[in-house]
């Protein structure tokens, strides 16, 4: 009876906790409604406000409300690139919008393809004779890139700019694993396949360094060319060549240094910036707060300007994030989830299919599952095009092989044709703790694979042979797709990563272009006129609850901006997150992997790290709540 009483009290406590939680949510929402300004989601005459407090992504990750509440911290904000472009293009032609405000105070970054895509849309707004005004306390590389497309760039006098360029260090754990007596068993094909190096080396190998230098060098050239074209007055040679002398010439004043180098146009506080915007778009009759101006948020604009479809449908399936087995996503490319989306659309009368890829790869099994589903659409004798975003490498290239035409941008990271498997075993660690293993075996494979006693030579040989066979499958698929021999594919394979420009020269890509070019090509192949088709994004069914929760959790987080020191200090959080992600990959990787380690851009890597940190906090929160 004593035990039953404890169980009953526990159940009552759980019930009371859920009642309290839902009451807090209810009254919180009620308070927000009662204290809101009139028609907060209404489109107003004035500025389109793009407050990018997070990262620009290909596909947004849904928020788990319970996990977010348990963690007690806001998730990283995410903004789909296609939503930003659609909003900017429609605002350019809407007489209610007289300017665009780009708030980059808490902008965490984006891949270069997305940056270029949004930058071009900002250029089209300016071509419509509507000013674009940008503001931030401090600009990092990706913020500088976007702001360079603005007609007027402001920075807080206490802030500045920090241009580092692509590249940097990552952590290596071989020494730690050796101290822990963990045996890192690696099975791979590809001289340049470096995804396992953090666990087997103490530093970057010579082939990996050679590949990374070529890749990052090409991306850095593209970055500088884009910024220089958008902002010819910027002295990038000074900023990137001798940054210490550049700052010292301004007597350590980072904001003045940014002004002197032509990265910004004016110094001013947020209130002064708001007053300047009000001069352009008019006074705000809803608010008397200093620096206020009439504006429309991105969410309100998209709500009033929904995606519409007319004519024949061209299906678009998005493969974004790491490719994994199962139902994961959106934001992560769960192979089963994406294959199901494609199969459920088989009975739709698509004029063609575009596969949008923004992935560094992952599970070879999941990649093949997605590839098979794409082939089932291709069997309907419709044109299939691939549009590569920031990254379409390793498994991301595997799923591109069914395409009739592959489009990529010069800044796209692709290739990495190679595979690996990584399995940690603990025979030395067990021995050091006094744990031994013994038993009766009827053959070389009895009891294998054994993570405690270690693998037999036969198991090692079998696993390596399986990897080599998988690599041959990869070469075969690429060769059939690109009309190349296996030797030709192998010469551009071996796990080597290429920028989009080089990949085109190597015949891994057909032509430059993004989604618009890929869709237009499919429409032409289907013999459709310009007004006779529209794209339909499979699985794009985000609910209102997710939008409200996202605005609630993210919109009020960190109301102020971050100066340069705060940006640098934030790397501690990102570093912890990266360690967590590396540990998860070490312990959770299953099956043959077609994954590219160096492929995500630095800004995306930082965002992934922050997600890893946030995910860790959520797990801790869930544990503590139990």
XYZ file of C-alpha atoms in Angstrom:
626
model
C 0.000 0.000 0.000
C 2.868 2.335 0.770
C 4.259 1.778 -2.756
C 0.820 2.245 -4.354
C 0.423 5.518 -2.486
C 3.736 6.774 -3.855
C 2.707 5.836 -7.401
C -0.654 7.600 -6.950
C 1.019 10.771 -5.648
C 3.434 10.662 -8.581
C 0.579 10.408 -11.090
C -1.291 13.252 -9.404
C 1.868 15.371 -9.468
C 2.341 14.712 -13.179
C -1.288 15.596 -13.828
C -1.005 18.825 -11.821
C 2.209 19.709 -13.655
C 0.531 19.350 -17.054
C -2.489 21.363 -15.899
C -0.190 24.144 -14.693
C 1.802 24.050 -17.931
C -1.284 24.365 -20.131
C -2.734 27.106 -17.938
C 0.500 29.081 -18.290
C 0.413 28.603 -22.054
C -3.248 29.635 -22.232
C -2.867 32.786 -20.147
C 0.392 33.635 -21.895
C -1.329 33.536 -25.277
C -4.314 35.448 -23.890
C -2.025 38.144 -22.510
C -0.232 38.413 -25.857
C -3.552 38.858 -27.667
C -4.911 41.437 -25.223
C -1.716 43.523 -25.191
C -1.024 43.377 -28.917
C -1.089 46.480 -31.044
C -3.982 46.851 -33.488
C -3.718 44.310 -36.330
C -0.102 43.337 -35.649
C -0.025 40.994 -38.673
C -1.495 43.554 -41.052
C 0.509 44.699 -44.060
C 1.174 48.400 -43.598
C 2.347 51.124 -45.900
C 5.998 51.705 -45.132
C 8.959 49.356 -44.870
C 9.246 45.607 -45.282
C 11.213 44.621 -42.180
C 13.487 41.596 -42.514
C 14.667 40.936 -38.962
C 17.009 38.013 -39.557
C 17.682 36.803 -36.024
C 19.152 33.437 -36.983
C 20.262 31.616 -40.122
C 19.043 31.440 -43.705
C 18.295 27.839 -44.650
C 16.906 25.794 -47.510
C 14.311 24.068 -45.347
C 13.153 25.104 -41.895
C 13.254 22.682 -38.971
C 9.946 22.371 -37.086
C 9.978 23.269 -33.416
C 9.219 20.621 -30.815
C 7.185 22.663 -28.298
C 7.730 20.346 -25.340
C 11.488 20.118 -25.929
C 11.711 23.894 -26.312
C 9.841 24.487 -23.052
C 11.955 21.940 -21.185
C 15.188 23.466 -22.471
C 14.168 26.947 -21.352
C 16.010 28.487 -24.331
C 14.956 29.640 -27.761
C 16.022 27.541 -30.744
C 18.102 29.067 -33.509
C 15.905 31.185 -35.794
C 15.582 29.881 -39.359
C 14.445 31.693 -42.514
C 13.906 29.849 -45.767
C 15.811 31.443 -48.619
C 12.913 31.030 -51.030
C 10.585 32.856 -48.604
C 12.975 35.807 -48.394
C 13.365 35.994 -52.169
C 9.619 35.729 -52.752
C 8.939 38.453 -50.184
C 11.537 40.794 -51.690
C 10.390 40.266 -55.265
C 6.728 40.833 -54.428
C 7.559 43.877 -52.268
C 9.565 45.390 -55.119
C 6.348 45.606 -57.131
C 3.953 46.563 -54.324
C 3.232 50.271 -53.957
C 2.576 49.888 -50.222
C 6.243 49.069 -49.629
C 8.529 52.065 -50.092
C 11.723 50.590 -48.592
C 13.245 47.411 -47.221
C 14.905 47.338 -43.795
C 17.510 44.647 -43.238
C 18.012 44.106 -39.501
C 21.173 42.010 -39.102
C 21.763 42.585 -35.390
C 21.400 38.888 -34.562
C 22.123 37.394 -37.966
C 24.080 34.123 -37.639
C 24.821 33.511 -41.306
C 24.029 31.446 -44.379
C 25.695 29.486 -47.127
C 27.128 31.530 -49.969
C 24.551 30.357 -52.500
C 21.729 31.562 -50.260
C 23.569 34.820 -49.577
C 23.963 35.436 -53.303
C 20.320 34.508 -53.908
C 19.010 36.970 -51.314
C 21.562 39.594 -52.402
C 20.292 39.442 -55.973
C 16.718 39.895 -54.718
C 17.833 42.977 -52.757
C 19.389 44.301 -55.962
C 16.030 43.891 -57.711
C 14.360 45.932 -54.959
C 16.878 48.698 -55.512
C 16.358 48.455 -59.273
C 12.679 49.188 -58.569
C 13.917 52.479 -57.039
C 13.185 51.425 -53.480
C 15.987 51.923 -50.947
C 17.355 49.080 -48.836
C 18.634 50.144 -45.413
C 20.723 47.770 -43.289
C 21.557 47.965 -39.591
C 23.636 45.924 -37.138
C 25.673 46.427 -34.025
C 28.400 44.282 -35.574
C 28.820 42.631 -38.961
C 30.580 39.313 -39.551
C 31.390 37.900 -43.007
C 27.853 36.894 -43.974
C 26.382 40.113 -42.604
C 28.902 42.129 -44.608
C 27.889 40.146 -47.705
C 24.175 40.883 -47.345
C 24.680 44.493 -46.239
C 26.830 45.173 -49.295
C 23.650 44.848 -51.371
C 21.931 47.599 -49.364
C 21.781 51.199 -50.552
C 22.562 52.501 -47.043
C 24.463 50.557 -44.362
C 24.477 51.616 -40.703
C 26.515 50.304 -37.797
C 26.240 51.077 -34.100
C 29.120 53.349 -32.925
C 29.925 50.721 -30.274
C 30.073 47.962 -32.857
C 32.054 47.341 -36.005
C 32.843 44.688 -38.601
C 34.877 41.501 -38.491
C 35.803 39.842 -41.798
C 37.623 36.540 -41.351
C 37.130 34.651 -44.610
C 36.208 30.953 -44.946
C 38.180 28.239 -43.208
C 39.431 27.731 -39.681
C 40.302 24.962 -37.265
C 38.327 21.955 -36.163
C 38.870 19.556 -33.289
C 40.703 16.215 -33.540
C 40.169 13.460 -31.002
C 42.746 10.769 -31.857
C 44.851 11.648 -28.821
C 41.823 11.563 -26.531
C 40.647 8.208 -27.908
C 44.151 6.819 -27.422
C 44.143 7.945 -23.779
C 40.733 6.316 -23.357
C 41.995 3.122 -25.039
C 39.280 3.339 -27.707
C 40.209 1.674 -30.994
C 38.947 3.721 -33.967
C 38.286 1.212 -36.759
C 37.990 2.964 -40.107
C 36.866 1.446 -43.403
C 36.927 3.846 -46.330
C 37.665 4.459 -49.980
C 38.928 7.848 -51.088
C 42.283 9.524 -50.579
C 40.496 12.801 -49.817
C 37.666 11.320 -47.731
C 38.452 13.184 -44.530
C 35.230 12.716 -42.556
C 36.884 10.122 -40.284
C 40.067 12.122 -39.654
C 38.857 13.863 -36.469
C 38.780 10.439 -34.805
C 41.934 8.927 -36.345
C 44.362 11.856 -36.651
C 45.739 14.623 -34.475
C 45.583 17.099 -37.346
C 44.593 17.531 -40.970
C 46.170 15.124 -43.443
C 48.090 16.470 -46.437
C 45.401 15.449 -49.007
C 42.633 16.937 -46.853
C 44.592 20.166 -46.456
C 45.212 20.378 -50.205
C 41.517 19.876 -50.940
C 40.355 22.360 -48.292
C 42.786 25.039 -49.467
C 41.518 24.752 -53.055
C 37.866 24.734 -51.998
C 38.017 27.593 -49.499
C 40.240 29.602 -51.842
C 37.596 29.390 -54.571
C 34.790 30.306 -52.159
C 36.786 33.259 -50.808
C 37.383 34.575 -54.331
C 33.665 34.322 -55.081
C 32.815 36.083 -51.801
C 35.151 38.996 -52.515
C 33.995 39.294 -56.125
C 30.344 39.471 -55.068
C 30.919 42.050 -52.324
C 33.184 44.143 -54.545
C 30.598 44.166 -57.330
C 27.795 45.150 -54.942
C 29.920 47.701 -53.078
C 32.774 48.920 -55.290
C 34.017 51.383 -52.684
C 34.808 48.723 -50.101
C 38.543 48.301 -49.465
C 38.556 44.527 -49.079
C 42.295 44.283 -49.672
C 42.906 46.350 -46.528
C 40.243 44.594 -44.464
C 41.389 41.067 -45.299
C 45.072 41.666 -46.015
C 46.198 43.529 -42.884
C 43.232 43.700 -40.511
C 45.313 44.753 -37.498
C 46.754 47.769 -39.342
C 43.265 48.600 -40.597
C 41.850 48.740 -37.038
C 44.918 50.481 -35.590
C 44.612 53.236 -38.222
C 41.203 54.024 -36.686
C 42.793 54.059 -33.216
C 41.003 50.853 -32.284
C 37.534 52.178 -33.090
C 36.013 49.235 -34.971
C 32.979 51.184 -36.158
C 35.141 53.978 -37.579
C 37.408 51.375 -39.175
C 34.384 49.860 -40.931
C 33.369 53.331 -42.110
C 36.880 54.126 -43.366
C 37.041 50.850 -45.307
C 33.711 51.555 -46.998
C 31.963 48.573 -45.412
C 29.333 50.870 -43.887
C 27.966 54.307 -44.734
C 26.914 55.760 -41.390
C 27.425 55.342 -37.657
C 24.362 55.600 -35.467
C 22.289 54.031 -32.743
C 19.222 51.959 -33.478
C 17.020 54.954 -32.622
C 18.939 57.186 -35.037
C 18.638 54.493 -37.692
C 14.903 54.253 -37.079
C 14.566 58.009 -37.431
C 16.371 57.788 -40.760
C 13.991 55.054 -41.943
C 11.032 57.201 -40.867
C 12.386 59.993 -43.086
C 12.176 57.584 -46.014
C 8.893 55.758 -45.337
C 6.999 58.220 -43.133
C 6.131 58.526 -39.453
C 4.624 55.678 -37.438
C 1.121 56.624 -36.260
C 0.873 53.449 -34.178
C 3.748 54.203 -31.847
C 5.392 57.178 -30.212
C 8.491 55.215 -29.245
C 11.776 56.829 -30.360
C 13.034 55.404 -33.639
C 9.753 53.769 -34.623
C 8.573 53.598 -38.229
C 5.692 51.854 -40.015
C 6.754 48.357 -41.042
C 5.515 44.937 -42.072
C 7.211 41.808 -40.806
C 8.263 38.946 -43.048
C 5.677 36.620 -41.477
C 2.831 39.092 -42.057
C 3.933 39.706 -45.631
C 4.115 36.001 -46.465
C 0.727 35.425 -44.844
C -0.899 38.030 -47.087
C 1.044 36.876 -50.152
C 0.701 33.074 -50.043
C 2.281 30.762 -52.564
C -0.211 30.147 -55.375
C -0.220 27.510 -58.093
C -1.574 27.856 -61.613
C -1.338 25.608 -64.642
C 0.562 22.302 -64.701
C 2.406 21.388 -61.555
C 6.150 20.841 -61.410
C 6.975 18.897 -58.285
C 9.834 20.058 -56.061
C 11.308 17.810 -53.387
C 13.806 19.271 -50.922
C 16.733 17.280 -49.564
C 18.178 19.518 -46.863
C 20.509 18.725 -43.999
C 22.304 15.498 -43.176
C 20.845 12.428 -44.898
C 19.796 9.887 -42.274
C 17.777 6.687 -42.157
C 14.140 6.943 -41.179
C 11.535 9.663 -40.833
C 13.667 12.604 -39.648
C 13.002 16.127 -40.835
C 12.228 18.583 -42.285
C 15.602 20.280 -41.914
C 17.172 16.830 -41.754
C 16.861 14.571 -44.792
C 15.214 11.431 -43.452
C 15.427 8.924 -46.304
C 12.143 7.182 -45.560
C 10.282 10.485 -45.070
C 11.491 11.919 -48.396
C 10.900 8.665 -50.294
C 7.353 8.584 -48.890
C 6.727 12.178 -50.011
C 7.832 11.235 -53.517
C 5.814 8.012 -53.620
C 2.658 9.724 -52.370
C 2.998 12.166 -55.277
C 3.334 9.462 -57.948
C -0.353 9.715 -58.854
C -0.136 13.484 -59.380
C 0.112 14.681 -62.952
C 3.478 16.411 -62.582
C 4.925 17.919 -65.732
C 8.368 17.296 -64.245
C 10.350 17.064 -61.038
C 13.046 19.285 -59.542
C 15.199 17.893 -56.746
C 16.581 20.722 -54.598
C 19.660 19.580 -52.658
C 21.396 21.343 -49.786
C 23.107 18.456 -48.027
C 26.624 17.268 -47.137
C 25.375 13.676 -47.381
C 25.149 11.013 -44.731
C 23.725 7.501 -44.822
C 24.414 5.679 -48.094
C 21.372 3.481 -47.469
C 19.071 6.490 -47.056
C 20.650 8.162 -50.102
C 19.855 5.088 -52.191
C 16.306 5.011 -50.800
C 15.777 8.603 -51.983
C 17.454 7.890 -55.325
C 15.131 4.935 -55.970
C 12.087 7.110 -55.236
C 13.305 9.749 -57.707
C 13.778 7.040 -60.328
C 10.144 5.974 -59.879
C 9.108 9.469 -60.984
C 11.581 9.408 -63.833
C 10.028 6.120 -64.992
C 6.858 8.126 -65.719
C 8.849 9.703 -68.577
C 8.930 13.192 -67.097
C 12.008 15.460 -67.044
C 13.984 15.472 -63.795
C 16.389 18.268 -62.871
C 18.613 18.751 -59.838
C 19.195 22.198 -58.358
C 22.179 22.331 -56.007
C 22.166 24.981 -53.289
C 25.115 25.566 -50.934
C 26.116 21.906 -50.645
C 25.342 18.779 -52.654
C 28.228 16.503 -51.775
C 28.836 12.827 -51.060
C 25.357 11.425 -50.349
C 24.067 14.768 -51.609
C 25.632 13.951 -54.977
C 24.471 10.319 -54.797
C 20.817 11.459 -54.833
C 21.564 13.784 -57.775
C 22.530 10.931 -60.112
C 19.015 10.255 -61.522
C 18.812 13.794 -62.951
C 18.577 14.599 -66.633
C 20.168 17.970 -65.910
C 22.188 19.254 -62.931
C 22.274 22.957 -62.060
C 24.698 24.487 -59.559
C 26.147 27.860 -58.654
C 29.872 28.738 -58.690
C 29.727 28.828 -54.867
C 28.118 25.379 -54.593
C 30.179 22.722 -52.800
C 29.798 19.340 -54.483
C 31.586 16.111 -55.344
C 33.081 14.191 -52.393
C 32.426 10.925 -54.221
C 33.614 8.447 -51.611
C 32.264 6.433 -48.698
C 33.362 5.249 -45.279
C 32.303 3.470 -42.132
C 33.602 4.087 -38.640
C 33.208 1.753 -35.676
C 34.801 2.330 -32.249
C 35.740 -0.804 -30.314
C 36.753 -1.015 -26.670
C 38.949 -4.079 -26.233
C 41.902 -2.083 -24.857
C 39.673 -0.021 -22.561
C 38.015 -3.174 -21.252
C 41.380 -4.842 -20.664
C 42.673 -1.840 -18.723
C 39.648 -2.126 -16.436
C 40.195 -5.838 -15.901
C 37.386 -6.951 -18.209
C 38.276 -9.939 -20.381
C 36.386 -11.992 -22.937
C 36.346 -15.718 -23.646
C 34.047 -18.314 -25.135
C 33.530 -21.163 -27.625
C 33.684 -20.385 -31.357
C 32.668 -22.561 -34.268
C 34.214 -20.378 -36.959
C 36.102 -17.122 -37.672
C 32.877 -15.098 -37.426
C 31.425 -16.655 -34.277
C 30.438 -13.881 -31.866
C 31.469 -11.205 -34.325
C 31.403 -8.286 -34.535
C 32.501 -7.987 -30.897
C 32.891 -4.383 -29.725
C 34.503 -5.460 -26.436
C 36.860 -8.246 -27.491
C 37.640 -6.596 -30.842
C 37.176 -7.696 -34.447
C 38.878 -10.664 -36.045
C 40.970 -10.071 -39.215
C 38.200 -11.736 -41.212
C 35.652 -9.172 -40.021
C 37.989 -6.302 -40.925
C 38.478 -7.748 -44.413
C 34.751 -8.268 -44.932
C 33.872 -4.734 -43.837
C 36.564 -3.161 -46.037
C 35.441 -5.268 -49.010
C 31.875 -4.040 -48.432
C 33.072 -0.423 -48.449
C 34.992 -0.967 -51.694
C 31.906 -2.527 -53.274
C 29.814 0.465 -52.109
C 32.335 2.855 -53.643
C 32.129 0.938 -56.912
C 28.324 1.303 -56.762
C 28.778 5.053 -56.267
C 31.143 5.268 -59.271
C 28.731 3.218 -61.381
C 25.789 5.496 -60.600
C 27.771 8.646 -61.330
C 29.254 7.170 -64.511
C 25.837 6.200 -65.885
C 24.434 9.619 -64.987
C 27.303 11.688 -66.392
C 28.224 9.414 -69.330
C 31.702 8.843 -67.910
C 33.790 5.701 -67.471
C 34.493 4.360 -63.983
C 38.124 5.463 -64.304
C 37.032 8.993 -65.244
C 34.704 9.186 -62.252
C 37.356 7.751 -59.943
C 39.808 10.476 -61.004
C 37.358 13.189 -59.884
C 36.134 11.056 -56.974
C 38.286 9.649 -54.168
C 36.290 11.817 -51.752
C 37.581 15.071 -53.257
C 35.352 18.130 -52.845
C 34.914 20.682 -55.633
C 33.465 24.170 -55.961
C 30.644 24.519 -58.481
C 32.810 26.174 -61.116
C 35.385 23.389 -61.111
C 32.666 20.728 -60.900
C 31.180 22.078 -64.123
C 34.526 21.803 -65.865
C 34.819 18.213 -64.609
C 31.345 17.358 -66.010
C 29.840 16.722 -62.591
C 27.502 19.686 -63.220
C 25.780 20.667 -66.479
C 25.269 24.411 -66.111
C 25.153 27.328 -63.728
C 21.820 28.278 -62.251
C 19.513 28.000 -59.291
C 15.920 26.927 -58.754
C 14.492 29.323 -61.315
C 16.764 27.989 -64.039
C 16.078 24.364 -63.098
C 12.308 24.911 -63.094
C 12.433 26.776 -66.407
C 14.452 23.934 -67.968
C 11.918 21.329 -66.815
C 9.064 23.476 -68.166
C 10.765 23.735 -71.563
C 11.356 19.982 -71.659
C 7.643 19.510 -70.894
C 6.825 22.000 -73.692
C 5.076 24.426 -71.359
C 4.854 28.183 -71.813
C 6.076 30.625 -69.169
C 2.578 31.116 -67.718
C 1.476 27.493 -67.994
C 3.144 25.986 -64.926
C 3.974 26.520 -61.263
C 6.145 24.714 -58.707
C 4.648 22.639 -55.892
C 6.897 21.937 -52.898
C 6.282 18.471 -51.491
C 5.827 18.354 -47.729
C 5.606 22.137 -47.366
C 2.757 22.061 -44.840
C 3.984 24.058 -41.874
C 1.168 24.697 -39.432
C 0.052 27.879 -37.727
C 1.097 26.485 -34.341
C 4.710 26.166 -35.467
C 4.720 29.743 -36.743
C 3.237 31.148 -33.526
C 5.598 29.109 -31.352
C 8.578 30.185 -33.436
C 7.660 33.865 -33.094
C 7.015 33.486 -29.377
C 10.241 31.617 -28.579
C 12.572 33.401 -30.991
C 11.021 36.800 -31.468
C 11.629 37.981 -27.909
C 15.018 36.325 -27.400
C 17.966 38.652 -26.844
C 16.295 41.946 -27.662
C 19.624 43.723 -28.095
C 22.354 43.240 -30.642
C 25.802 41.729 -30.256
C 29.023 43.690 -30.565
C 32.240 42.246 -31.999
C 33.402 40.925 -28.615
C 30.063 39.196 -28.064
C 30.365 37.639 -31.511
C 33.817 36.290 -30.667
C 32.718 35.080 -27.222
C 29.790 33.270 -28.792
C 32.310 30.885 -30.350
C 32.553 29.187 -26.944
C 28.931 28.115 -27.253
C 29.522 26.968 -30.825
C 32.643 25.021 -29.807
C 30.763 23.167 -27.070
C 28.008 22.403 -29.571
C 30.533 21.066 -32.098
C 32.059 18.758 -29.485
C 28.569 17.416 -28.743
C 27.897 16.830 -32.446
C 31.255 15.088 -32.900
C 30.517 12.831 -29.941
C 27.101 12.005 -31.383
C 28.667 11.100 -34.736
C 31.259 8.918 -32.997
C 28.697 6.945 -31.017
C 25.610 7.062 -33.241
C 26.873 6.624 -36.814
C 25.438 3.444 -38.279
C 25.954 1.853 -41.653
C 27.991 3.000 -44.623
C 28.312 6.764 -44.764
C 28.624 9.081 -47.757
C 29.267 12.274 -45.816
C 31.440 15.344 -46.448
C 33.081 16.827 -43.357
C 34.478 20.053 -44.873
C 31.369 20.882 -46.901
C 29.143 23.077 -44.686
C 30.078 26.747 -44.799
C 31.594 28.166 -41.583
C 28.392 30.024 -40.740
C 26.253 26.932 -41.229
C 28.725 24.899 -39.182
C 28.361 27.427 -36.355
C 24.573 27.235 -36.602
C 24.748 23.428 -36.524
C 26.959 23.689 -33.468
C 24.459 25.972 -31.752
C 21.725 23.476 -32.581
C 23.896 20.769 -31.063
C 24.321 22.863 -27.925
C 20.593 23.628 -27.788
C 19.799 19.954 -28.368
C 22.077 19.029 -25.469
C 20.289 21.547 -23.237
C 16.962 20.078 -24.266
C 18.147 16.582 -23.380
C 19.370 17.813 -20.010
C 16.074 19.627 -19.455
C 14.120 16.494 -20.315
C 16.278 14.432 -17.953
C 15.855 16.894 -15.080
C 12.112 16.997 -15.621
C 11.820 13.204 -15.233
